[in-house]
PDB file of C-alpha atoms in Angstrom:
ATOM      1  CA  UNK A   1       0.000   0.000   0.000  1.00 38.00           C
ATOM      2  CA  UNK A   2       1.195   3.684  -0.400  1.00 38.00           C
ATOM      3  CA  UNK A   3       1.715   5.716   2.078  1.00 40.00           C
ATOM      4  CA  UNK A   4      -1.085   8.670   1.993  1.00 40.00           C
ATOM      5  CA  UNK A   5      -1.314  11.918   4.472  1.00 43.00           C
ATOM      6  CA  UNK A   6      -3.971  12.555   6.635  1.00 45.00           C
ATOM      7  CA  UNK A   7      -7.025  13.554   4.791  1.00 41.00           C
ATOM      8  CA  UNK A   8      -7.077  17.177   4.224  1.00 38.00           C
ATOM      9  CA  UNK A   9     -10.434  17.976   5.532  1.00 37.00           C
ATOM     10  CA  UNK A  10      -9.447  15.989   8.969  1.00 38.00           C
ATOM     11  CA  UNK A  11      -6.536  17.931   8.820  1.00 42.00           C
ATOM     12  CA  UNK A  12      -8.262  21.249   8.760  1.00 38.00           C
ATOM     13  CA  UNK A  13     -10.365  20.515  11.594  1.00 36.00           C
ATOM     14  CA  UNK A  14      -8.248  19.572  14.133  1.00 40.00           C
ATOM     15  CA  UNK A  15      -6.245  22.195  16.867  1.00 40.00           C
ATOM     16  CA  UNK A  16      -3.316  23.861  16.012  1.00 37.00           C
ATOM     17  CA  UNK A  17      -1.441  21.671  18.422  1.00 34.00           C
ATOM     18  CA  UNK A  18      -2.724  18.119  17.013  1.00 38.00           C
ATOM     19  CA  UNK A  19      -1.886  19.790  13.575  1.00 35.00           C
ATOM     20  CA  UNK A  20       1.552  20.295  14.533  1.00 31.00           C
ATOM     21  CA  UNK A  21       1.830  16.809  16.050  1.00 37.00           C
ATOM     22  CA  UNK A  22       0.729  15.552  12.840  1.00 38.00           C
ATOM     23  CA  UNK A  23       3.179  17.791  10.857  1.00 34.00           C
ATOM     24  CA  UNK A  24       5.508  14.766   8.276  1.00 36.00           C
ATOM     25  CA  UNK A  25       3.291  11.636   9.901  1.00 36.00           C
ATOM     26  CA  UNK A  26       1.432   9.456   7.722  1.00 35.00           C
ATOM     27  CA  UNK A  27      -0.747   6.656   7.563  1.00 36.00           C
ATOM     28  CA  UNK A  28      -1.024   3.782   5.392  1.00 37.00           C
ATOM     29  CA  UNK A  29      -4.100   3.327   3.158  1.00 39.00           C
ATOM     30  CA  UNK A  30      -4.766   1.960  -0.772  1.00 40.00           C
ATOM     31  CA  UNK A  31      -6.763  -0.685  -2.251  1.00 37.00           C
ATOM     32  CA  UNK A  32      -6.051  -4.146  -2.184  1.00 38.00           C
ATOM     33  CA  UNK A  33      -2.088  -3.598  -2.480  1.00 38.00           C
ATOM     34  CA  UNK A  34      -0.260  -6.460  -1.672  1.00 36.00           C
ATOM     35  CA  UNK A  35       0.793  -5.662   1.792  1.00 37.00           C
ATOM     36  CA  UNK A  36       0.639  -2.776   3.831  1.00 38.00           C
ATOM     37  CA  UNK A  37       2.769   0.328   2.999  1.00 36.00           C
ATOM     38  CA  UNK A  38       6.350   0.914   3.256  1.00 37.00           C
ATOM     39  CA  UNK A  39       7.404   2.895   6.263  1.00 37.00           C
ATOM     40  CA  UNK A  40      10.617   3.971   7.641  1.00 35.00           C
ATOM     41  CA  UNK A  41      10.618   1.226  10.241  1.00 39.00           C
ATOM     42  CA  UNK A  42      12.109   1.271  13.273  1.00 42.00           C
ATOM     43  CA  UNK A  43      11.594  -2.330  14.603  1.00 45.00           C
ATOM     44  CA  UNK A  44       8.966  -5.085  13.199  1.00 47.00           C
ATOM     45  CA  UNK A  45       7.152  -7.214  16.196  1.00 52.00           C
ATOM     46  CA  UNK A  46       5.720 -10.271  15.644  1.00 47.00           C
ATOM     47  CA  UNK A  47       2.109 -11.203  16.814  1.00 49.00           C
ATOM     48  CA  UNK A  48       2.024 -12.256  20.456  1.00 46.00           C
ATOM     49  CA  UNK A  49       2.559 -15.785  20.739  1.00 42.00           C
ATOM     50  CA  UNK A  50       2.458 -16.771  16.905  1.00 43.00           C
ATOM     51  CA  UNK A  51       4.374 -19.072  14.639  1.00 41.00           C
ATOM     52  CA  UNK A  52       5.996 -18.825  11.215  1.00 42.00           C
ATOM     53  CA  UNK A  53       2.500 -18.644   9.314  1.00 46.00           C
ATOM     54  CA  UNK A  54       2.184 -19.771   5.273  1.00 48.00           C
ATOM     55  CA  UNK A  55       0.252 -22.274   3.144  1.00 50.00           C
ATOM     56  CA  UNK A  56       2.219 -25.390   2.499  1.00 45.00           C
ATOM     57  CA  UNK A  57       2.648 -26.178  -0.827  1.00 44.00           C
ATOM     58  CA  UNK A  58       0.084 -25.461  -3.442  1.00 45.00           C
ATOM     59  CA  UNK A  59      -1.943 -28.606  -4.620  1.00 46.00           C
ATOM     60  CA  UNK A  60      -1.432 -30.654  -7.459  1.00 51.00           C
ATOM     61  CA  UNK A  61      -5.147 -30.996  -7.495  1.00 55.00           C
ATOM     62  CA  UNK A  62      -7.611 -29.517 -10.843  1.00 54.00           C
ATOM     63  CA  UNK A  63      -7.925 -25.885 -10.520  1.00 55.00           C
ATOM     64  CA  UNK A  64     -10.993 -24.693  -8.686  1.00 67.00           C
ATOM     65  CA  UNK A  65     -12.655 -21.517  -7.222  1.00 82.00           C
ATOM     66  CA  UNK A  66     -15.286 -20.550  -5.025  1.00 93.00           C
ATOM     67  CA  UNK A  67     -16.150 -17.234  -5.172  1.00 96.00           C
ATOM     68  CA  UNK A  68     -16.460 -14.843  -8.687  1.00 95.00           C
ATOM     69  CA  UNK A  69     -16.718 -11.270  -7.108  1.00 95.00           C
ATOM     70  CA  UNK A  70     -15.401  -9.482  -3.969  1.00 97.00           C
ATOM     71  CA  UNK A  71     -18.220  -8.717  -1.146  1.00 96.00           C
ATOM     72  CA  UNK A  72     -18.953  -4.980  -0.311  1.00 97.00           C
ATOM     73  CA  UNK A  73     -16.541  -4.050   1.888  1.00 97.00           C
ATOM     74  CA  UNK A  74     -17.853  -1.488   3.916  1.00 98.00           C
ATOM     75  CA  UNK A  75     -20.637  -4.145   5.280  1.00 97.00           C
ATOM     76  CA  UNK A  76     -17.853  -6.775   6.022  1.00 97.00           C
ATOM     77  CA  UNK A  77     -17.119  -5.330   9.228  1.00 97.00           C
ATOM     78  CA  UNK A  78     -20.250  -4.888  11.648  1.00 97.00           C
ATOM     79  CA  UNK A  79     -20.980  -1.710  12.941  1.00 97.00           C
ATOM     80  CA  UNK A  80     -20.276  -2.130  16.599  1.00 97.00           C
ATOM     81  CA  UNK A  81     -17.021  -3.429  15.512  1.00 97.00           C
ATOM     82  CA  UNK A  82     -16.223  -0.459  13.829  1.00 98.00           C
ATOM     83  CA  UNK A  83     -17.077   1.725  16.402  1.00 97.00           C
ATOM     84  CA  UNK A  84     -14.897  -0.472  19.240  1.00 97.00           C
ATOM     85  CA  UNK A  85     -11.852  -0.204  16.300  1.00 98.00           C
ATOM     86  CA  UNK A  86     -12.018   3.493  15.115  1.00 98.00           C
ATOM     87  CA  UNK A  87     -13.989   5.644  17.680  1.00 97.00           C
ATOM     88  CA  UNK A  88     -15.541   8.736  16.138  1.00 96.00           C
ATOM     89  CA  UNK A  89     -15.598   7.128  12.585  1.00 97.00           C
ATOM     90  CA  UNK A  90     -18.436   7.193  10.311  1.00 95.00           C
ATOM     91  CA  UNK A  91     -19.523   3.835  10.321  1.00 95.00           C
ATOM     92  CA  UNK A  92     -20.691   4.009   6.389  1.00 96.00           C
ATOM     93  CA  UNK A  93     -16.868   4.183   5.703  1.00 97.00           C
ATOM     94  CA  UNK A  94     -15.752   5.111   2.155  1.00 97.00           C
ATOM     95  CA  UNK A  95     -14.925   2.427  -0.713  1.00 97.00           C
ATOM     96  CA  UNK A  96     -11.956   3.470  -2.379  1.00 96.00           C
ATOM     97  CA  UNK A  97     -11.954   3.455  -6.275  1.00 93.00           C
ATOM     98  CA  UNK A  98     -10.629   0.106  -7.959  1.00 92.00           C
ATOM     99  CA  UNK A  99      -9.662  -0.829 -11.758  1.00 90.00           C
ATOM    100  CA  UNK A 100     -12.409  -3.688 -10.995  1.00 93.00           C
ATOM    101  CA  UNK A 101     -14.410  -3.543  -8.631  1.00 90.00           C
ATOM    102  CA  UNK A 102     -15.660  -7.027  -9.501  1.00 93.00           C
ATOM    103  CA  UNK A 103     -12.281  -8.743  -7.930  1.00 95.00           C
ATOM    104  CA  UNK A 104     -10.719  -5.586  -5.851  1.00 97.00           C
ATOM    105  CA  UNK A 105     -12.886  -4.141  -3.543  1.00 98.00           C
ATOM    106  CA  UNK A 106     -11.333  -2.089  -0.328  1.00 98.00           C
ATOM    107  CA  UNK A 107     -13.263  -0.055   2.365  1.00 98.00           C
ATOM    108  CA  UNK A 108     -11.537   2.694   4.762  1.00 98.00           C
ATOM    109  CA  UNK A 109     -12.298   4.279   7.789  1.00 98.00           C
ATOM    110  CA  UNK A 110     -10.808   6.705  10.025  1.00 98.00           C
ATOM    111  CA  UNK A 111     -11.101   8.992  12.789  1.00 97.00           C
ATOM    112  CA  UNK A 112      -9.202  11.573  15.518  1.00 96.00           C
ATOM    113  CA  UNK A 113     -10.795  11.207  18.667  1.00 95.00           C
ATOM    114  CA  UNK A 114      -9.054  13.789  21.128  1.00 94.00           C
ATOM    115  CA  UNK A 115      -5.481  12.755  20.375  1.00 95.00           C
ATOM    116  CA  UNK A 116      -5.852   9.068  19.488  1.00 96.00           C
ATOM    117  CA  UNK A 117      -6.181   8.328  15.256  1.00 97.00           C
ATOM    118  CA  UNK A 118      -7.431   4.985  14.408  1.00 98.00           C
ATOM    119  CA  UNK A 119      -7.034   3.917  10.506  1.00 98.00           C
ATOM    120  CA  UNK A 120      -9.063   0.712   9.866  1.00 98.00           C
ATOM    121  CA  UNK A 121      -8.724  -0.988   6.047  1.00 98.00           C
ATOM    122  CA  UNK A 122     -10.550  -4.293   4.739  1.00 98.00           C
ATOM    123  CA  UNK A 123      -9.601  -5.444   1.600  1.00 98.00           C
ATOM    124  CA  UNK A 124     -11.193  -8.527  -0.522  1.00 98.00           C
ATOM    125  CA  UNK A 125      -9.329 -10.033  -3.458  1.00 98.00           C
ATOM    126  CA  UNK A 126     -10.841 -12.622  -6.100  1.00 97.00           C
ATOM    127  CA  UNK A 127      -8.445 -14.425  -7.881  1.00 97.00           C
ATOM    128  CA  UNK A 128      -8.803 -17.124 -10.897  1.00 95.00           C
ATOM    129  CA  UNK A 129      -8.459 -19.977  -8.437  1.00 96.00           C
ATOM    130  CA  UNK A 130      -7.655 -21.539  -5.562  1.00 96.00           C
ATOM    131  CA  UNK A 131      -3.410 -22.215  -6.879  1.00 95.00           C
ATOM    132  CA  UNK A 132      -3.329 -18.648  -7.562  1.00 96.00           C
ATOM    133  CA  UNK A 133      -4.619 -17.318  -3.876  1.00 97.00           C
ATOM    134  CA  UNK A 134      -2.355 -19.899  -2.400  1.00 97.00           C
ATOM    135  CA  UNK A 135       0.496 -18.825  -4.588  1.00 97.00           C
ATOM    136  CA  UNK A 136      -0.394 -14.831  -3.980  1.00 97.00           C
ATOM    137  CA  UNK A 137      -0.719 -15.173  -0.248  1.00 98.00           C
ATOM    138  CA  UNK A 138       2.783 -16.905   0.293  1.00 97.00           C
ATOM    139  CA  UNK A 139       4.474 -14.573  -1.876  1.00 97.00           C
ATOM    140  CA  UNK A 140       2.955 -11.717   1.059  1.00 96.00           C
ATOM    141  CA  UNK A 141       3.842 -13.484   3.962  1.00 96.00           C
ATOM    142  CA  UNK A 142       6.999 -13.879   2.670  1.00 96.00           C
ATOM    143  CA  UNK A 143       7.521 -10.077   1.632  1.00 95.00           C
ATOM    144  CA  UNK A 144       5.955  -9.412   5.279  1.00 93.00           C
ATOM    145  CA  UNK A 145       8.049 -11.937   7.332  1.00 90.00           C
ATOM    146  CA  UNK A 146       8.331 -11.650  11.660  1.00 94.00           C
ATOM    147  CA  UNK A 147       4.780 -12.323  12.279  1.00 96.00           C
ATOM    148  CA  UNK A 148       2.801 -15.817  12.698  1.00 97.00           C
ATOM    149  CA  UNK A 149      -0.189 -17.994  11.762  1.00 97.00           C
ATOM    150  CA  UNK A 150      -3.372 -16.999  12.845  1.00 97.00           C
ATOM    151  CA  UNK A 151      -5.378 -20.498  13.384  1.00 96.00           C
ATOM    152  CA  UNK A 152      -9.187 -21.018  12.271  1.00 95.00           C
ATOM    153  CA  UNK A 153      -9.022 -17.867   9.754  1.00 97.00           C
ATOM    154  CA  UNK A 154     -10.080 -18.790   6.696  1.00 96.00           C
ATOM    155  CA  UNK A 155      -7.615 -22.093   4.789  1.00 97.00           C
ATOM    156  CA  UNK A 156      -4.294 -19.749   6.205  1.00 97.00           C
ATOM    157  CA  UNK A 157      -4.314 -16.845   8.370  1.00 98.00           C
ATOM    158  CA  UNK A 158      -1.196 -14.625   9.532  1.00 98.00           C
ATOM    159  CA  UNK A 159      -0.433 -11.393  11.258  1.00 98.00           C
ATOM    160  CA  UNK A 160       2.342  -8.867  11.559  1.00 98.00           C
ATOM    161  CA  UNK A 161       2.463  -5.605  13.562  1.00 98.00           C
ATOM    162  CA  UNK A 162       4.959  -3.088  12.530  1.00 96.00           C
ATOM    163  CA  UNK A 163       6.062   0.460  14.737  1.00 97.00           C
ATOM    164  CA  UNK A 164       7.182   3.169  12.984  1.00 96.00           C
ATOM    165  CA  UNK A 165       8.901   6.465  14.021  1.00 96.00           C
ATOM    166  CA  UNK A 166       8.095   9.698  12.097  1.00 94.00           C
ATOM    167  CA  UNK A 167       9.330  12.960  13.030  1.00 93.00           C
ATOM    168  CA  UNK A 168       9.316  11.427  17.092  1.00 94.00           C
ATOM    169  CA  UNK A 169       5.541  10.153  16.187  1.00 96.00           C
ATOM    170  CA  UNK A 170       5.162   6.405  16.460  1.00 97.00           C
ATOM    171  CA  UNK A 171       2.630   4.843  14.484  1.00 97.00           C
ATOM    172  CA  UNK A 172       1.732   0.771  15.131  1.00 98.00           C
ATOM    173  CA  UNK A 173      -0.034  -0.685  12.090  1.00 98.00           C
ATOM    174  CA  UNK A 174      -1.088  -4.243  12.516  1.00 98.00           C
ATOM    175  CA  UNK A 175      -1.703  -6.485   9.074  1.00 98.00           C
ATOM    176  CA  UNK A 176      -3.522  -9.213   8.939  1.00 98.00           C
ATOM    177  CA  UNK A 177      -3.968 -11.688   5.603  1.00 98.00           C
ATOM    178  CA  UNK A 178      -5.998 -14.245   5.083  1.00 98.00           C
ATOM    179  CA  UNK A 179      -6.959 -16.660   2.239  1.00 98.00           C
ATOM    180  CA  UNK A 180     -10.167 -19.134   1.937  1.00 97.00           C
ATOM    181  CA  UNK A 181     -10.261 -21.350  -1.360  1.00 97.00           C
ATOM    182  CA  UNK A 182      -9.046 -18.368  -4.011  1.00 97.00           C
ATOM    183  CA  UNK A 183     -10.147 -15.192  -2.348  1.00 98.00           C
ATOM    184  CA  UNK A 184      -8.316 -13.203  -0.492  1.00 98.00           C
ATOM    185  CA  UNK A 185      -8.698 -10.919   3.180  1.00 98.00           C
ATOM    186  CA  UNK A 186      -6.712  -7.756   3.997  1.00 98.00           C
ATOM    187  CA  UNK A 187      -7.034  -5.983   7.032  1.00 98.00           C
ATOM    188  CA  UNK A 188      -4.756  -3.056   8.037  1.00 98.00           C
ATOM    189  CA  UNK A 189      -5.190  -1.454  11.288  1.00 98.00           C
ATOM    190  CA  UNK A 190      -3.165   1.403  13.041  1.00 98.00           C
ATOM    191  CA  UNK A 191      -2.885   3.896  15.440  1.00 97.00           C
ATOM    192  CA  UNK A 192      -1.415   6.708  17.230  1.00 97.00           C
ATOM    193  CA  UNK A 193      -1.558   8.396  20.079  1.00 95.00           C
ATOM    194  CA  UNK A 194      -0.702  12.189  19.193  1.00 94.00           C
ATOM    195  CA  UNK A 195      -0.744  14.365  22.345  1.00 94.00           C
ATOM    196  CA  UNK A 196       2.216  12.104  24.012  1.00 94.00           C
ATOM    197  CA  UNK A 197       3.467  10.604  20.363  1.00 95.00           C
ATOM    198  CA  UNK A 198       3.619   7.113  21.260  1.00 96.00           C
ATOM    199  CA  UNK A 199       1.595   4.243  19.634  1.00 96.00           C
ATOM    200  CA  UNK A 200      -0.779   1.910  21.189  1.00 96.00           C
ATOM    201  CA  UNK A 201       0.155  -1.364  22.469  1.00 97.00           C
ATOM    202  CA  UNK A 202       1.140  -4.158  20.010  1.00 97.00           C
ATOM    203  CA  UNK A 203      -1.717  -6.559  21.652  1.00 97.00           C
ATOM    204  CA  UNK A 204      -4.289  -4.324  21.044  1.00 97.00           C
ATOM    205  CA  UNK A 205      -3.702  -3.725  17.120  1.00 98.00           C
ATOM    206  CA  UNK A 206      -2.789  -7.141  16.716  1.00 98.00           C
ATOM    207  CA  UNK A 207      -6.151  -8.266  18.223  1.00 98.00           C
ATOM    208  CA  UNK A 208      -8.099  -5.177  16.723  1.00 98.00           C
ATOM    209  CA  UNK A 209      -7.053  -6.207  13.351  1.00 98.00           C
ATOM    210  CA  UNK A 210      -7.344 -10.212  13.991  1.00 98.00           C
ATOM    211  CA  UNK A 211     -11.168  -8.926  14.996  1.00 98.00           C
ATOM    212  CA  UNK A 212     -11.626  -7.334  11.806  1.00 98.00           C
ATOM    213  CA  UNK A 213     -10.550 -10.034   9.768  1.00 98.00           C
ATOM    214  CA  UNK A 214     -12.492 -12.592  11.546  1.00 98.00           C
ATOM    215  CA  UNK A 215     -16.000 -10.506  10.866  1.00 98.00           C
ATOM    216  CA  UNK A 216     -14.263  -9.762   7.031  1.00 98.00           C
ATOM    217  CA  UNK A 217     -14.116 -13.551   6.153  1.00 98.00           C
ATOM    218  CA  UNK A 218     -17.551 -14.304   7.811  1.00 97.00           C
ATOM    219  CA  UNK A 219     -18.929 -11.998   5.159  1.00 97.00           C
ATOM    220  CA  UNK A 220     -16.596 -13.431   2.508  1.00 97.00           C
ATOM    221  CA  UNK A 221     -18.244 -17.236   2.733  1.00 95.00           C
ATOM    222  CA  UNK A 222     -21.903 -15.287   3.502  1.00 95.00           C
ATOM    223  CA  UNK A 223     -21.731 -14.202   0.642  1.00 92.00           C
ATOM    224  CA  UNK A 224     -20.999 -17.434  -1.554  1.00 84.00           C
ATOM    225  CA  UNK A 225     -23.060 -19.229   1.190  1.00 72.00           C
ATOM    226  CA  UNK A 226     -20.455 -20.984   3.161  1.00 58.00           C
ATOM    227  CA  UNK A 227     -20.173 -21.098   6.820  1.00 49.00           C
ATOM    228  CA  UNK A 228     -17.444 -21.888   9.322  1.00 50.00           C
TER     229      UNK A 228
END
């Protein structure tokens, strides 16, 4: 994902002393991208108590697919989850354009409330079949190595939180991926904390985002009438 400012019209509305707080800091945000932006990094922390995550190897078996399209993402969240993640957000969200919308599909919400910023992303992606997902979601653990597996999400599941410094202001973004038959999940989920510049704590992005991606994939096989 690329790394975008905060939105202008957040940016005009907040206090003269948030606005300088903010002043070189950005957030991650972009549809579907294949992981989450590139930061200056200073450290990468791996999901509390994970392992190495990853499919095993992709199946010699005919070529198959369950779903053709990618849900609507701004209803593959429920509201109250929203509102626990990004306080202050509109819970609507905003769908971010795609070259087709058919297979890409990303919502995006965010929010200041007081000093603390919340950015919440969910991401589907259709692909031609089940050996393609597999082969697309190894290729982004493996770009996004230092987290672990997240059991019981979806056919593979794995998270990574990252903390970035920018201009003294630490960001945490937490990513979570996950694949069922050849579809894939997204979730990115950060924070910051901009009155005393530090980030929230890795547990509660990691779980945050593992949250969203649990509701995410519930709507994924809803929507081709599958069920856990």
């Amino acid at each position: 994902m690329r790394s975008l400012p905060l939105p202008l019209a957040l940016t005009a509305r907040l206090s003269p002393v948030v606005v300088l707080a903010c002043v070189g800091w950005t957030l991650s945000s972009g549809p579907a991208t294949p992981a989450a932006a590139e930061h200056r990094s200073s450290g990468k922390e791996s999901a509390p108590a994970a392992s190495s995550g990853g499919d095993g190897a992709a199946s010699s078996a005919p070529a198959v697919k369950t779903y053709d399209a990618a849900p609507a993402p701004c209803t593959g969240v429920p509201v109250d989850t929203i509102k626990s993640l990004v306080p202050g957000a509109k819970t609507a969200g905003k769908e971010i354009p795609s070259t087709d919308s058919k297979l890409r599909r990303t919502c995006s919400w965010n929010a200041l409330k007081g000093f603390d910023y919340r950015w919440l992303d969910v991401s589907y992606e259709v692909t031609a079949s089940d050996e393609a997902a597999t082969k697309e979601y190894q290729q982004r653990v493996t770009e996004k190595s230092g987290g672990g597996s997240v059991p019981g999400l979806g056919d593979s599941g794995y998270s990574v939180v990252n903390l970035t410094t920018e201009d003294k202001q630490q960001t945490r973004e937490g990513l979570v991926m996950a694949r069922a038959s050849n579809a894939l999940v997204v979730i990115t989920y950060s924070g910051s904390d901009f009155e005393n510049k530090k980030a929230p704590a890795t547990d509660e992005i990691n779980k945050g985002a593992i949250k969203a991606a649990k509701a995410a994939m519930a709507t994924l096989k809803a929507s081709a009438g599958k069920s856990d």
